[in-house]
Amino acid sequence: MDLIRIGVLGITAAILILIIKSHRPEIGFMISLAFGAIVMVFLAGRIKGVLDLIQIYLDRANISGIYITALLKIIGMAYIAEFAAESCRDAGQTAIAAKVELAGKVLIMITAVPMITSVMSVVLDML
Amino acid sequence: MDIDLIFRIAAIGILVAVLNSLLTKSGREEQAMMTTLAGLVVVLLMVVREIANLFDTVKRLFNF
């Protein structure tokens, strides 16, 4: 049901942008930004449900909390980096979008360092 | 899901476009520029508030 609302809203936003783009291209970009923000806020609420479910099972398998928080942070970072990069690409700034994506990748890798080190230590112990 | 934000921005955009062409036709270019900038600032404020709401939600949900 919500998908229908998002789909219809997306189509109307696209039509409105077409109308306004010829006169004021910057306000057209604002509409696409606003639509992106609205849908991402809505999806963030839905993702929270899934994350709580994962959290319960991870607690039951008593995996330590560091990995869960790092995992959540990585998902959030990917979420924001994707939103920012696609908005910049939509405004025609592909170079800026690439830089934002690169920053997102690097920062996600840095957040994943504790996981990598623990995996490496386990592997090295086995050798 | 506040859908009316998009329609408000579109309405302001169309209003600014019409006002702009109206004012340029009647010879007052600087006032046309003023209304364009005013409309843009209002739209910017609305969009920035929505994006700030998005970033706060993500920060709260993914406990940054």
PDB file of N, CA and C in Angstrom, chain A residues 27-119:
ATOM      1  N   ILE A  27      14.722  25.177  -8.478  1.00  0.00           N
ATOM      2  CA  ILE A  27      13.584  24.748  -7.656  1.00  0.00           C
ATOM      3  C   ILE A  27      13.172  23.337  -8.081  1.00  0.00           C
ATOM      4  N   GLY A  28      13.387  22.998  -9.368  1.00  0.00           N
ATOM      5  CA  GLY A  28      13.118  21.629  -9.782  1.00  0.00           C
ATOM      6  C   GLY A  28      13.994  20.653  -9.018  1.00  0.00           C
ATOM      7  N   PHE A  29      15.275  21.013  -8.860  1.00  0.00           N
ATOM      8  CA  PHE A  29      16.179  20.148  -8.095  1.00  0.00           C
ATOM      9  C   PHE A  29      15.731  20.064  -6.643  1.00  0.00           C
ATOM     10  N   MET A  30      15.195  21.190  -6.102  1.00  0.00           N
ATOM     11  CA  MET A  30      14.724  21.174  -4.722  1.00  0.00           C
ATOM     12  C   MET A  30      13.603  20.151  -4.543  1.00  0.00           C
ATOM     13  N   ILE A  31      12.719  20.064  -5.542  1.00  0.00           N
ATOM     14  CA  ILE A  31      11.606  19.118  -5.417  1.00  0.00           C
ATOM     15  C   ILE A  31      12.155  17.701  -5.349  1.00  0.00           C
ATOM     16  N   SER A  32      13.144  17.390  -6.191  1.00  0.00           N
ATOM     17  CA  SER A  32      13.657  16.004  -6.152  1.00  0.00           C
ATOM     18  C   SER A  32      14.362  15.744  -4.830  1.00  0.00           C
ATOM     19  N   LEU A  33      15.051  16.778  -4.290  1.00  0.00           N
ATOM     20  CA  LEU A  33      15.687  16.617  -2.965  1.00  0.00           C
ATOM     21  C   LEU A  33      14.618  16.352  -1.914  1.00  0.00           C
ATOM     22  N   ALA A  34      13.541  17.136  -1.948  1.00  0.00           N
ATOM     23  CA  ALA A  34      12.487  16.974  -0.933  1.00  0.00           C
ATOM     24  C   ALA A  34      11.874  15.581  -1.039  1.00  0.00           C
ATOM     25  N   PHE A  35      11.606  15.139  -2.257  1.00  0.00           N
ATOM     26  CA  PHE A  35      11.025  13.807  -2.413  1.00  0.00           C
ATOM     27  C   PHE A  35      11.980  12.747  -1.875  1.00  0.00           C
ATOM     28  N   GLY A  36      13.277  12.882  -2.203  1.00  0.00           N
ATOM     29  CA  GLY A  36      14.259  11.909  -1.701  1.00  0.00           C
ATOM     30  C   GLY A  36      14.261  11.867  -0.191  1.00  0.00           C
ATOM     31  N   ALA A  37      14.228  13.050   0.429  1.00  0.00           N
ATOM     32  CA  ALA A  37      14.286  13.088   1.887  1.00  0.00           C
ATOM     33  C   ALA A  37      13.040  12.444   2.487  1.00  0.00           C
ATOM     34  N   ILE A  38      11.870  12.749   1.920  1.00  0.00           N
ATOM     35  CA  ILE A  38      10.624  12.199   2.483  1.00  0.00           C
ATOM     36  C   ILE A  38      10.647  10.673   2.419  1.00  0.00           C
ATOM     37  N   VAL A  39      11.035  10.129   1.249  1.00  0.00           N
ATOM     38  CA  VAL A  39      10.989   8.663   1.106  1.00  0.00           C
ATOM     39  C   VAL A  39      12.039   8.024   2.017  1.00  0.00           C
ATOM     40  N   MET A  40      13.222   8.671   2.132  1.00  0.00           N
ATOM     41  CA  MET A  40      14.256   8.044   2.959  1.00  0.00           C
ATOM     42  C   MET A  40      13.846   8.044   4.431  1.00  0.00           C
ATOM     43  N   VAL A  41      13.176   9.122   4.880  1.00  0.00           N
ATOM     44  CA  VAL A  41      12.708   9.152   6.272  1.00  0.00           C
ATOM     45  C   VAL A  41      11.713   8.023   6.478  1.00  0.00           C
ATOM     46  N   PHE A  42      10.803   7.849   5.508  1.00  0.00           N
ATOM     47  CA  PHE A  42       9.804   6.793   5.641  1.00  0.00           C
ATOM     48  C   PHE A  42      10.477   5.420   5.684  1.00  0.00           C
ATOM     49  N   LEU A  43      11.461   5.204   4.792  1.00  0.00           N
ATOM     50  CA  LEU A  43      12.122   3.884   4.740  1.00  0.00           C
ATOM     51  C   LEU A  43      12.937   3.646   6.006  1.00  0.00           C
ATOM     52  N   ALA A  44      13.528   4.710   6.552  1.00  0.00           N
ATOM     53  CA  ALA A  44      14.360   4.516   7.755  1.00  0.00           C
ATOM     54  C   ALA A  44      13.500   3.922   8.864  1.00  0.00           C
ATOM     55  N   GLY A  45      12.238   4.397   8.975  1.00  0.00           N
ATOM     56  CA  GLY A  45      11.353   3.849   9.985  1.00  0.00           C
ATOM     57  C   GLY A  45      11.134   2.363   9.765  1.00  0.00           C
ATOM     58  N   ARG A  46      10.962   1.972   8.510  1.00  0.00           N
ATOM     59  CA  ARG A  46      10.703   0.541   8.216  1.00  0.00           C
ATOM     60  C   ARG A  46      11.959  -0.297   8.469  1.00  0.00           C
ATOM     61  N   ILE A  47      13.117   0.237   8.116  1.00  0.00           N
ATOM     62  CA  ILE A  47      14.360  -0.535   8.311  1.00  0.00           C
ATOM     63  C   ILE A  47      14.574  -0.807   9.792  1.00  0.00           C
ATOM     64  N   LYS A  48      14.116   0.139  10.636  1.00  0.00           N
ATOM     65  CA  LYS A  48      14.328  -0.026  12.073  1.00  0.00           C
ATOM     66  C   LYS A  48      13.715  -1.344  12.549  1.00  0.00           C
ATOM     67  N   GLY A  49      12.530  -1.695  12.023  1.00  0.00           N
ATOM     68  CA  GLY A  49      11.898  -2.943  12.434  1.00  0.00           C
ATOM     69  C   GLY A  49      12.783  -4.135  12.140  1.00  0.00           C
ATOM     70  N   VAL A  50      13.353  -4.154  10.937  1.00  0.00           N
ATOM     71  CA  VAL A  50      14.207  -5.290  10.562  1.00  0.00           C
ATOM     72  C   VAL A  50      15.439  -5.335  11.459  1.00  0.00           C
ATOM     73  N   LEU A  51      15.985  -4.162  11.733  1.00  0.00           N
ATOM     74  CA  LEU A  51      17.219  -4.136  12.539  1.00  0.00           C
ATOM     75  C   LEU A  51      16.944  -4.642  13.952  1.00  0.00           C
ATOM     76  N   ASP A  52      15.765  -4.295  14.511  1.00  0.00           N
ATOM     77  CA  ASP A  52      15.462  -4.798  15.858  1.00  0.00           C
ATOM     78  C   ASP A  52      15.403  -6.312  15.840  1.00  0.00           C
ATOM     79  N   LEU A  53      14.819  -6.868  14.755  1.00  0.00           N
ATOM     80  CA  LEU A  53      14.723  -8.327  14.662  1.00  0.00           C
ATOM     81  C   LEU A  53      16.123  -8.934  14.655  1.00  0.00           C
ATOM     82  N   ILE A  54      17.007  -8.358  13.828  1.00  0.00           N
ATOM     83  CA  ILE A  54      18.376  -8.888  13.748  1.00  0.00           C
ATOM     84  C   ILE A  54      19.034  -8.793  15.118  1.00  0.00           C
ATOM     85  N   GLN A  55      18.777  -7.655  15.794  1.00  0.00           N
ATOM     86  CA  GLN A  55      19.398  -7.437  17.103  1.00  0.00           C
ATOM     87  C   GLN A  55      19.000  -8.556  18.064  1.00  0.00           C
ATOM     88  N   ILE A  56      17.703  -8.927  18.052  1.00  0.00           N
ATOM     89  CA  ILE A  56      17.242  -9.959  18.989  1.00  0.00           C
ATOM     90  C   ILE A  56      17.998 -11.258  18.746  1.00  0.00           C
ATOM     91  N   TYR A  57      18.101 -11.655  17.463  1.00  0.00           N
ATOM     92  CA  TYR A  57      18.745 -12.945  17.197  1.00  0.00           C
ATOM     93  C   TYR A  57      20.228 -12.890  17.511  1.00  0.00           C
ATOM     94  N   LEU A  58      20.860 -11.728  17.237  1.00  0.00           N
ATOM     95  CA  LEU A  58      22.293 -11.631  17.549  1.00  0.00           C
ATOM     96  C   LEU A  58      22.498 -11.709  19.061  1.00  0.00           C
ATOM     97  N   ASP A  59      21.580 -11.074  19.840  1.00  0.00           N
ATOM     98  CA  ASP A  59      21.731 -11.164  21.296  1.00  0.00           C
ATOM     99  C   ASP A  59      21.583 -12.606  21.737  1.00  0.00           C
ATOM    100  N   ARG A  60      20.582 -13.309  21.088  1.00  0.00           N
ATOM    101  CA  ARG A  60      20.382 -14.702  21.513  1.00  0.00           C
ATOM    102  C   ARG A  60      21.622 -15.525  21.204  1.00  0.00           C
ATOM    103  N   ALA A  61      22.283 -15.236  20.035  1.00  0.00           N
ATOM    104  CA  ALA A  61      23.505 -15.978  19.703  1.00  0.00           C
ATOM    105  C   ALA A  61      24.697 -15.375  20.443  1.00  0.00           C
ATOM    106  N   ASN A  62      24.428 -14.523  21.407  1.00  0.00           N
ATOM    107  CA  ASN A  62      25.365 -13.734  22.231  1.00  0.00           C
ATOM    108  C   ASN A  62      26.646 -13.378  21.484  1.00  0.00           C
ATOM    109  N   ILE A  63      26.444 -12.768  20.296  1.00  0.00           N
ATOM    110  CA  ILE A  63      27.588 -12.147  19.598  1.00  0.00           C
ATOM    111  C   ILE A  63      27.805 -10.785  20.249  1.00  0.00           C
ATOM    112  N   SER A  64      29.068 -10.398  20.438  1.00  0.00           N
ATOM    113  CA  SER A  64      29.344  -9.199  21.245  1.00  0.00           C
ATOM    114  C   SER A  64      28.797  -7.965  20.534  1.00  0.00           C
ATOM    115  N   GLY A  65      28.482  -6.916  21.327  1.00  0.00           N
ATOM    116  CA  GLY A  65      27.769  -5.741  20.842  1.00  0.00           C
ATOM    117  C   GLY A  65      28.569  -4.902  19.883  1.00  0.00           C
ATOM    118  N   ILE A  66      29.919  -5.013  19.921  1.00  0.00           N
ATOM    119  CA  ILE A  66      30.739  -4.120  19.066  1.00  0.00           C
ATOM    120  C   ILE A  66      30.342  -4.307  17.618  1.00  0.00           C
ATOM    121  N   TYR A  67      30.171  -5.568  17.226  1.00  0.00           N
ATOM    122  CA  TYR A  67      29.906  -5.824  15.803  1.00  0.00           C
ATOM    123  C   TYR A  67      28.539  -5.300  15.407  1.00  0.00           C
ATOM    124  N   ILE A  68      27.569  -5.414  16.323  1.00  0.00           N
ATOM    125  CA  ILE A  68      26.222  -4.950  15.960  1.00  0.00           C
ATOM    126  C   ILE A  68      26.220  -3.444  15.765  1.00  0.00           C
ATOM    127  N   THR A  69      26.853  -2.718  16.696  1.00  0.00           N
ATOM    128  CA  THR A  69      26.838  -1.256  16.542  1.00  0.00           C
ATOM    129  C   THR A  69      27.603  -0.859  15.282  1.00  0.00           C
ATOM    130  N   ALA A  70      28.730  -1.554  15.029  1.00  0.00           N
ATOM    131  CA  ALA A  70      29.476  -1.213  13.805  1.00  0.00           C
ATOM    132  C   ALA A  70      28.613  -1.507  12.587  1.00  0.00           C
ATOM    133  N   LEU A  71      27.901  -2.628  12.618  1.00  0.00           N
ATOM    134  CA  LEU A  71      27.053  -2.979  11.469  1.00  0.00           C
ATOM    135  C   LEU A  71      25.986  -1.908  11.250  1.00  0.00           C
ATOM    136  N   LEU A  72      25.334  -1.481  12.351  1.00  0.00           N
ATOM    137  CA  LEU A  72      24.294  -0.456  12.220  1.00  0.00           C
ATOM    138  C   LEU A  72      24.886   0.834  11.667  1.00  0.00           C
ATOM    139  N   LYS A  73      26.057   1.205  12.178  1.00  0.00           N
ATOM    140  CA  LYS A  73      26.675   2.458  11.716  1.00  0.00           C
ATOM    141  C   LYS A  73      26.984   2.369  10.230  1.00  0.00           C
ATOM    142  N   ILE A  74      27.461   1.204   9.784  1.00  0.00           N
ATOM    143  CA  ILE A  74      27.802   1.053   8.358  1.00  0.00           C
ATOM    144  C   ILE A  74      26.553   1.176   7.512  1.00  0.00           C
ATOM    145  N   ILE A  75      25.444   0.573   7.977  1.00  0.00           N
ATOM    146  CA  ILE A  75      24.203   0.675   7.203  1.00  0.00           C
ATOM    147  C   ILE A  75      23.769   2.128   7.117  1.00  0.00           C
ATOM    148  N   GLY A  76      23.861   2.848   8.246  1.00  0.00           N
ATOM    149  CA  GLY A  76      23.469   4.263   8.229  1.00  0.00           C
ATOM    150  C   GLY A  76      24.342   5.069   7.304  1.00  0.00           C
ATOM    151  N   MET A  77      25.650   4.803   7.342  1.00  0.00           N
ATOM    152  CA  MET A  77      26.573   5.561   6.471  1.00  0.00           C
ATOM    153  C   MET A  77      26.246   5.305   5.013  1.00  0.00           C
ATOM    154  N   ALA A  78      26.027   4.018   4.668  1.00  0.00           N
ATOM    155  CA  ALA A  78      25.718   3.710   3.271  1.00  0.00           C
ATOM    156  C   ALA A  78      24.438   4.423   2.864  1.00  0.00           C
ATOM    157  N   TYR A  79      23.498   4.459   3.788  1.00  0.00           N
ATOM    158  CA  TYR A  79      22.199   5.080   3.546  1.00  0.00           C
ATOM    159  C   TYR A  79      22.381   6.554   3.187  1.00  0.00           C
ATOM    160  N   ILE A  80      23.130   7.287   4.006  1.00  0.00           N
ATOM    161  CA  ILE A  80      23.289   8.731   3.783  1.00  0.00           C
ATOM    162  C   ILE A  80      24.167   8.980   2.569  1.00  0.00           C
ATOM    163  N   ALA A  81      25.252   8.196   2.414  1.00  0.00           N
ATOM    164  CA  ALA A  81      26.154   8.428   1.274  1.00  0.00           C
ATOM    165  C   ALA A  81      25.390   8.236  -0.033  1.00  0.00           C
ATOM    166  N   GLU A  82      24.535   7.211  -0.067  1.00  0.00           N
ATOM    167  CA  GLU A  82      23.790   6.964  -1.302  1.00  0.00           C
ATOM    168  C   GLU A  82      22.849   8.124  -1.580  1.00  0.00           C
ATOM    169  N   PHE A  83      22.155   8.609  -0.536  1.00  0.00           N
ATOM    170  CA  PHE A  83      21.226   9.726  -0.728  1.00  0.00           C
ATOM    171  C   PHE A  83      21.973  10.959  -1.238  1.00  0.00           C
ATOM    172  N   ALA A  84      23.082  11.306  -0.607  1.00  0.00           N
ATOM    173  CA  ALA A  84      23.815  12.518  -1.002  1.00  0.00           C
ATOM    174  C   ALA A  84      24.394  12.365  -2.408  1.00  0.00           C
ATOM    175  N   ALA A  85      24.975  11.185  -2.696  1.00  0.00           N
ATOM    176  CA  ALA A  85      25.619  11.021  -4.006  1.00  0.00           C
ATOM    177  C   ALA A  85      24.579  11.078  -5.119  1.00  0.00           C
ATOM    178  N   GLU A  86      23.437  10.409  -4.924  1.00  0.00           N
ATOM    179  CA  GLU A  86      22.448  10.417  -6.003  1.00  0.00           C
ATOM    180  C   GLU A  86      21.857  11.807  -6.195  1.00  0.00           C
ATOM    181  N   SER A  87      21.697  12.550  -5.092  1.00  0.00           N
ATOM    182  CA  SER A  87      21.164  13.915  -5.253  1.00  0.00           C
ATOM    183  C   SER A  87      22.139  14.775  -6.045  1.00  0.00           C
ATOM    184  N   CYS A  88      23.436  14.658  -5.717  1.00  0.00           N
ATOM    185  CA  CYS A  88      24.425  15.454  -6.468  1.00  0.00           C
ATOM    186  C   CYS A  88      24.433  15.030  -7.928  1.00  0.00           C
ATOM    187  N   ARG A  89      24.319  13.706  -8.171  1.00  0.00           N
ATOM    188  CA  ARG A  89      24.331  13.268  -9.582  1.00  0.00           C
ATOM    189  C   ARG A  89      23.099  13.800 -10.288  1.00  0.00           C
ATOM    190  N   ASP A  90      21.967  13.857  -9.560  1.00  0.00           N
ATOM    191  CA  ASP A  90      20.740  14.376 -10.158  1.00  0.00           C
ATOM    192  C   ASP A  90      20.902  15.850 -10.528  1.00  0.00           C
ATOM    193  N   ALA A  91      21.688  16.566  -9.753  1.00  0.00           N
ATOM    194  CA  ALA A  91      21.892  17.988 -10.063  1.00  0.00           C
ATOM    195  C   ALA A  91      22.939  18.151 -11.159  1.00  0.00           C
ATOM    196  N   GLY A  92      23.497  17.046 -11.680  1.00  0.00           N
ATOM    197  CA  GLY A  92      24.434  17.154 -12.790  1.00  0.00           C
ATOM    198  C   GLY A  92      25.873  17.183 -12.341  1.00  0.00           C
ATOM    199  N   GLN A  93      26.122  17.070 -11.038  1.00  0.00           N
ATOM    200  CA  GLN A  93      27.504  17.156 -10.534  1.00  0.00           C
ATOM    201  C   GLN A  93      28.034  15.743 -10.319  1.00  0.00           C
ATOM    202  N   THR A  94      28.429  15.069 -11.415  1.00  0.00           N
ATOM    203  CA  THR A  94      28.880  13.680 -11.250  1.00  0.00           C
ATOM    204  C   THR A  94      30.199  13.618 -10.475  1.00  0.00           C
ATOM    205  N   ALA A  95      31.069  14.626 -10.644  1.00  0.00           N
ATOM    206  CA  ALA A  95      32.357  14.571  -9.933  1.00  0.00           C
ATOM    207  C   ALA A  95      32.120  14.635  -8.428  1.00  0.00           C
ATOM    208  N   ILE A  96      31.247  15.541  -8.002  1.00  0.00           N
ATOM    209  CA  ILE A  96      30.975  15.654  -6.557  1.00  0.00           C
ATOM    210  C   ILE A  96      30.352  14.366  -6.053  1.00  0.00           C
ATOM    211  N   ALA A  97      29.440  13.789  -6.855  1.00  0.00           N
ATOM    212  CA  ALA A  97      28.792  12.540  -6.420  1.00  0.00           C
ATOM    213  C   ALA A  97      29.839  11.446  -6.228  1.00  0.00           C
ATOM    214  N   ALA A  98      30.801  11.379  -7.162  1.00  0.00           N
ATOM    215  CA  ALA A  98      31.829  10.336  -7.031  1.00  0.00           C
ATOM    216  C   ALA A  98      32.642  10.568  -5.759  1.00  0.00           C
ATOM    217  N   LYS A  99      32.940  11.846  -5.463  1.00  0.00           N
ATOM    218  CA  LYS A  99      33.733  12.112  -4.253  1.00  0.00           C
ATOM    219  C   LYS A  99      32.954  11.698  -3.009  1.00  0.00           C
ATOM    220  N   VAL A 100      31.663  11.988  -2.983  1.00  0.00           N
ATOM    221  CA  VAL A 100      30.857  11.627  -1.808  1.00  0.00           C
ATOM    222  C   VAL A 100      30.841  10.109  -1.650  1.00  0.00           C
ATOM    223  N   GLU A 101      30.692   9.407  -2.769  1.00  0.00           N
ATOM    224  CA  GLU A 101      30.670   7.938  -2.672  1.00  0.00           C
ATOM    225  C   GLU A 101      32.012   7.411  -2.188  1.00  0.00           C
ATOM    226  N   LEU A 102      33.091   8.018  -2.700  1.00  0.00           N
ATOM    227  CA  LEU A 102      34.423   7.572  -2.269  1.00  0.00           C
ATOM    228  C   LEU A 102      34.586   7.777  -0.769  1.00  0.00           C
ATOM    229  N   ALA A 103      34.165   8.976  -0.302  1.00  0.00           N
ATOM    230  CA  ALA A 103      34.262   9.243   1.145  1.00  0.00           C
ATOM    231  C   ALA A 103      33.447   8.212   1.919  1.00  0.00           C
ATOM    232  N   GLY A 104      32.243   7.906   1.415  1.00  0.00           N
ATOM    233  CA  GLY A 104      31.413   6.911   2.104  1.00  0.00           C
ATOM    234  C   GLY A 104      32.115   5.582   2.197  1.00  0.00           C
ATOM    235  N   LYS A 105      32.714   5.136   1.077  1.00  0.00           N
ATOM    236  CA  LYS A 105      33.393   3.833   1.094  1.00  0.00           C
ATOM    237  C   LYS A 105      34.531   3.835   2.093  1.00  0.00           C
ATOM    238  N   VAL A 106      35.352   4.910   2.062  1.00  0.00           N
ATOM    239  CA  VAL A 106      36.523   4.935   2.943  1.00  0.00           C
ATOM    240  C   VAL A 106      36.078   4.914   4.395  1.00  0.00           C
ATOM    241  N   LEU A 107      35.070   5.738   4.730  1.00  0.00           N
ATOM    242  CA  LEU A 107      34.664   5.802   6.138  1.00  0.00           C
ATOM    243  C   LEU A 107      34.028   4.488   6.572  1.00  0.00           C
ATOM    244  N   ILE A 108      33.317   3.826   5.652  1.00  0.00           N
ATOM    245  CA  ILE A 108      32.730   2.532   6.029  1.00  0.00           C
ATOM    246  C   ILE A 108      33.838   1.528   6.295  1.00  0.00           C
ATOM    247  N   MET A 109      34.874   1.579   5.454  1.00  0.00           N
ATOM    248  CA  MET A 109      35.981   0.629   5.657  1.00  0.00           C
ATOM    249  C   MET A 109      36.637   0.867   7.017  1.00  0.00           C
ATOM    250  N   ILE A 110      36.776   2.166   7.362  1.00  0.00           N
ATOM    251  CA  ILE A 110      37.404   2.474   8.659  1.00  0.00           C
ATOM    252  C   ILE A 110      36.541   1.931   9.789  1.00  0.00           C
ATOM    253  N   THR A 111      35.199   2.062   9.653  1.00  0.00           N
ATOM    254  CA  THR A 111      34.334   1.549  10.718  1.00  0.00           C
ATOM    255  C   THR A 111      34.411   0.044  10.808  1.00  0.00           C
ATOM    256  N   ALA A 112      34.748  -0.611   9.678  1.00  0.00           N
ATOM    257  CA  ALA A 112      34.748  -2.080   9.687  1.00  0.00           C
ATOM    258  C   ALA A 112      36.081  -2.633  10.172  1.00  0.00           C
ATOM    259  N   VAL A 113      37.041  -1.752  10.501  1.00  0.00           N
ATOM    260  CA  VAL A 113      38.372  -2.236  10.898  1.00  0.00           C
ATOM    261  C   VAL A 113      38.301  -3.215  12.071  1.00  0.00           C
ATOM    262  N   PRO A 114      37.563  -2.944  13.173  1.00  0.00           N
ATOM    263  CA  PRO A 114      37.568  -3.925  14.270  1.00  0.00           C
ATOM    264  C   PRO A 114      37.137  -5.305  13.832  1.00  0.00           C
ATOM    265  N   MET A 115      36.142  -5.344  12.908  1.00  0.00           N
ATOM    266  CA  MET A 115      35.707  -6.680  12.454  1.00  0.00           C
ATOM    267  C   MET A 115      36.845  -7.376  11.724  1.00  0.00           C
ATOM    268  N   ILE A 116      37.504  -6.608  10.843  1.00  0.00           N
ATOM    269  CA  ILE A 116      38.575  -7.212  10.035  1.00  0.00           C
ATOM    270  C   ILE A 116      39.663  -7.752  10.951  1.00  0.00           C
ATOM    271  N   THR A 117      40.043  -6.953  11.969  1.00  0.00           N
ATOM    272  CA  THR A 117      41.132  -7.406  12.838  1.00  0.00           C
ATOM    273  C   THR A 117      40.723  -8.681  13.570  1.00  0.00           C
ATOM    274  N   SER A 118      39.470  -8.742  14.036  1.00  0.00           N
ATOM    275  CA  SER A 118      39.095  -9.964  14.778  1.00  0.00           C
ATOM    276  C   SER A 118      39.096 -11.159  13.852  1.00  0.00           C
ATOM    277  N   VAL A 119      38.606 -10.976  12.614  1.00  0.00           N
ATOM    278  CA  VAL A 119      38.629 -12.119  11.688  1.00  0.00           C
ATOM    279  C   VAL A 119      40.063 -12.540  11.418  1.00  0.00           C
TER     280      VAL A 119
END
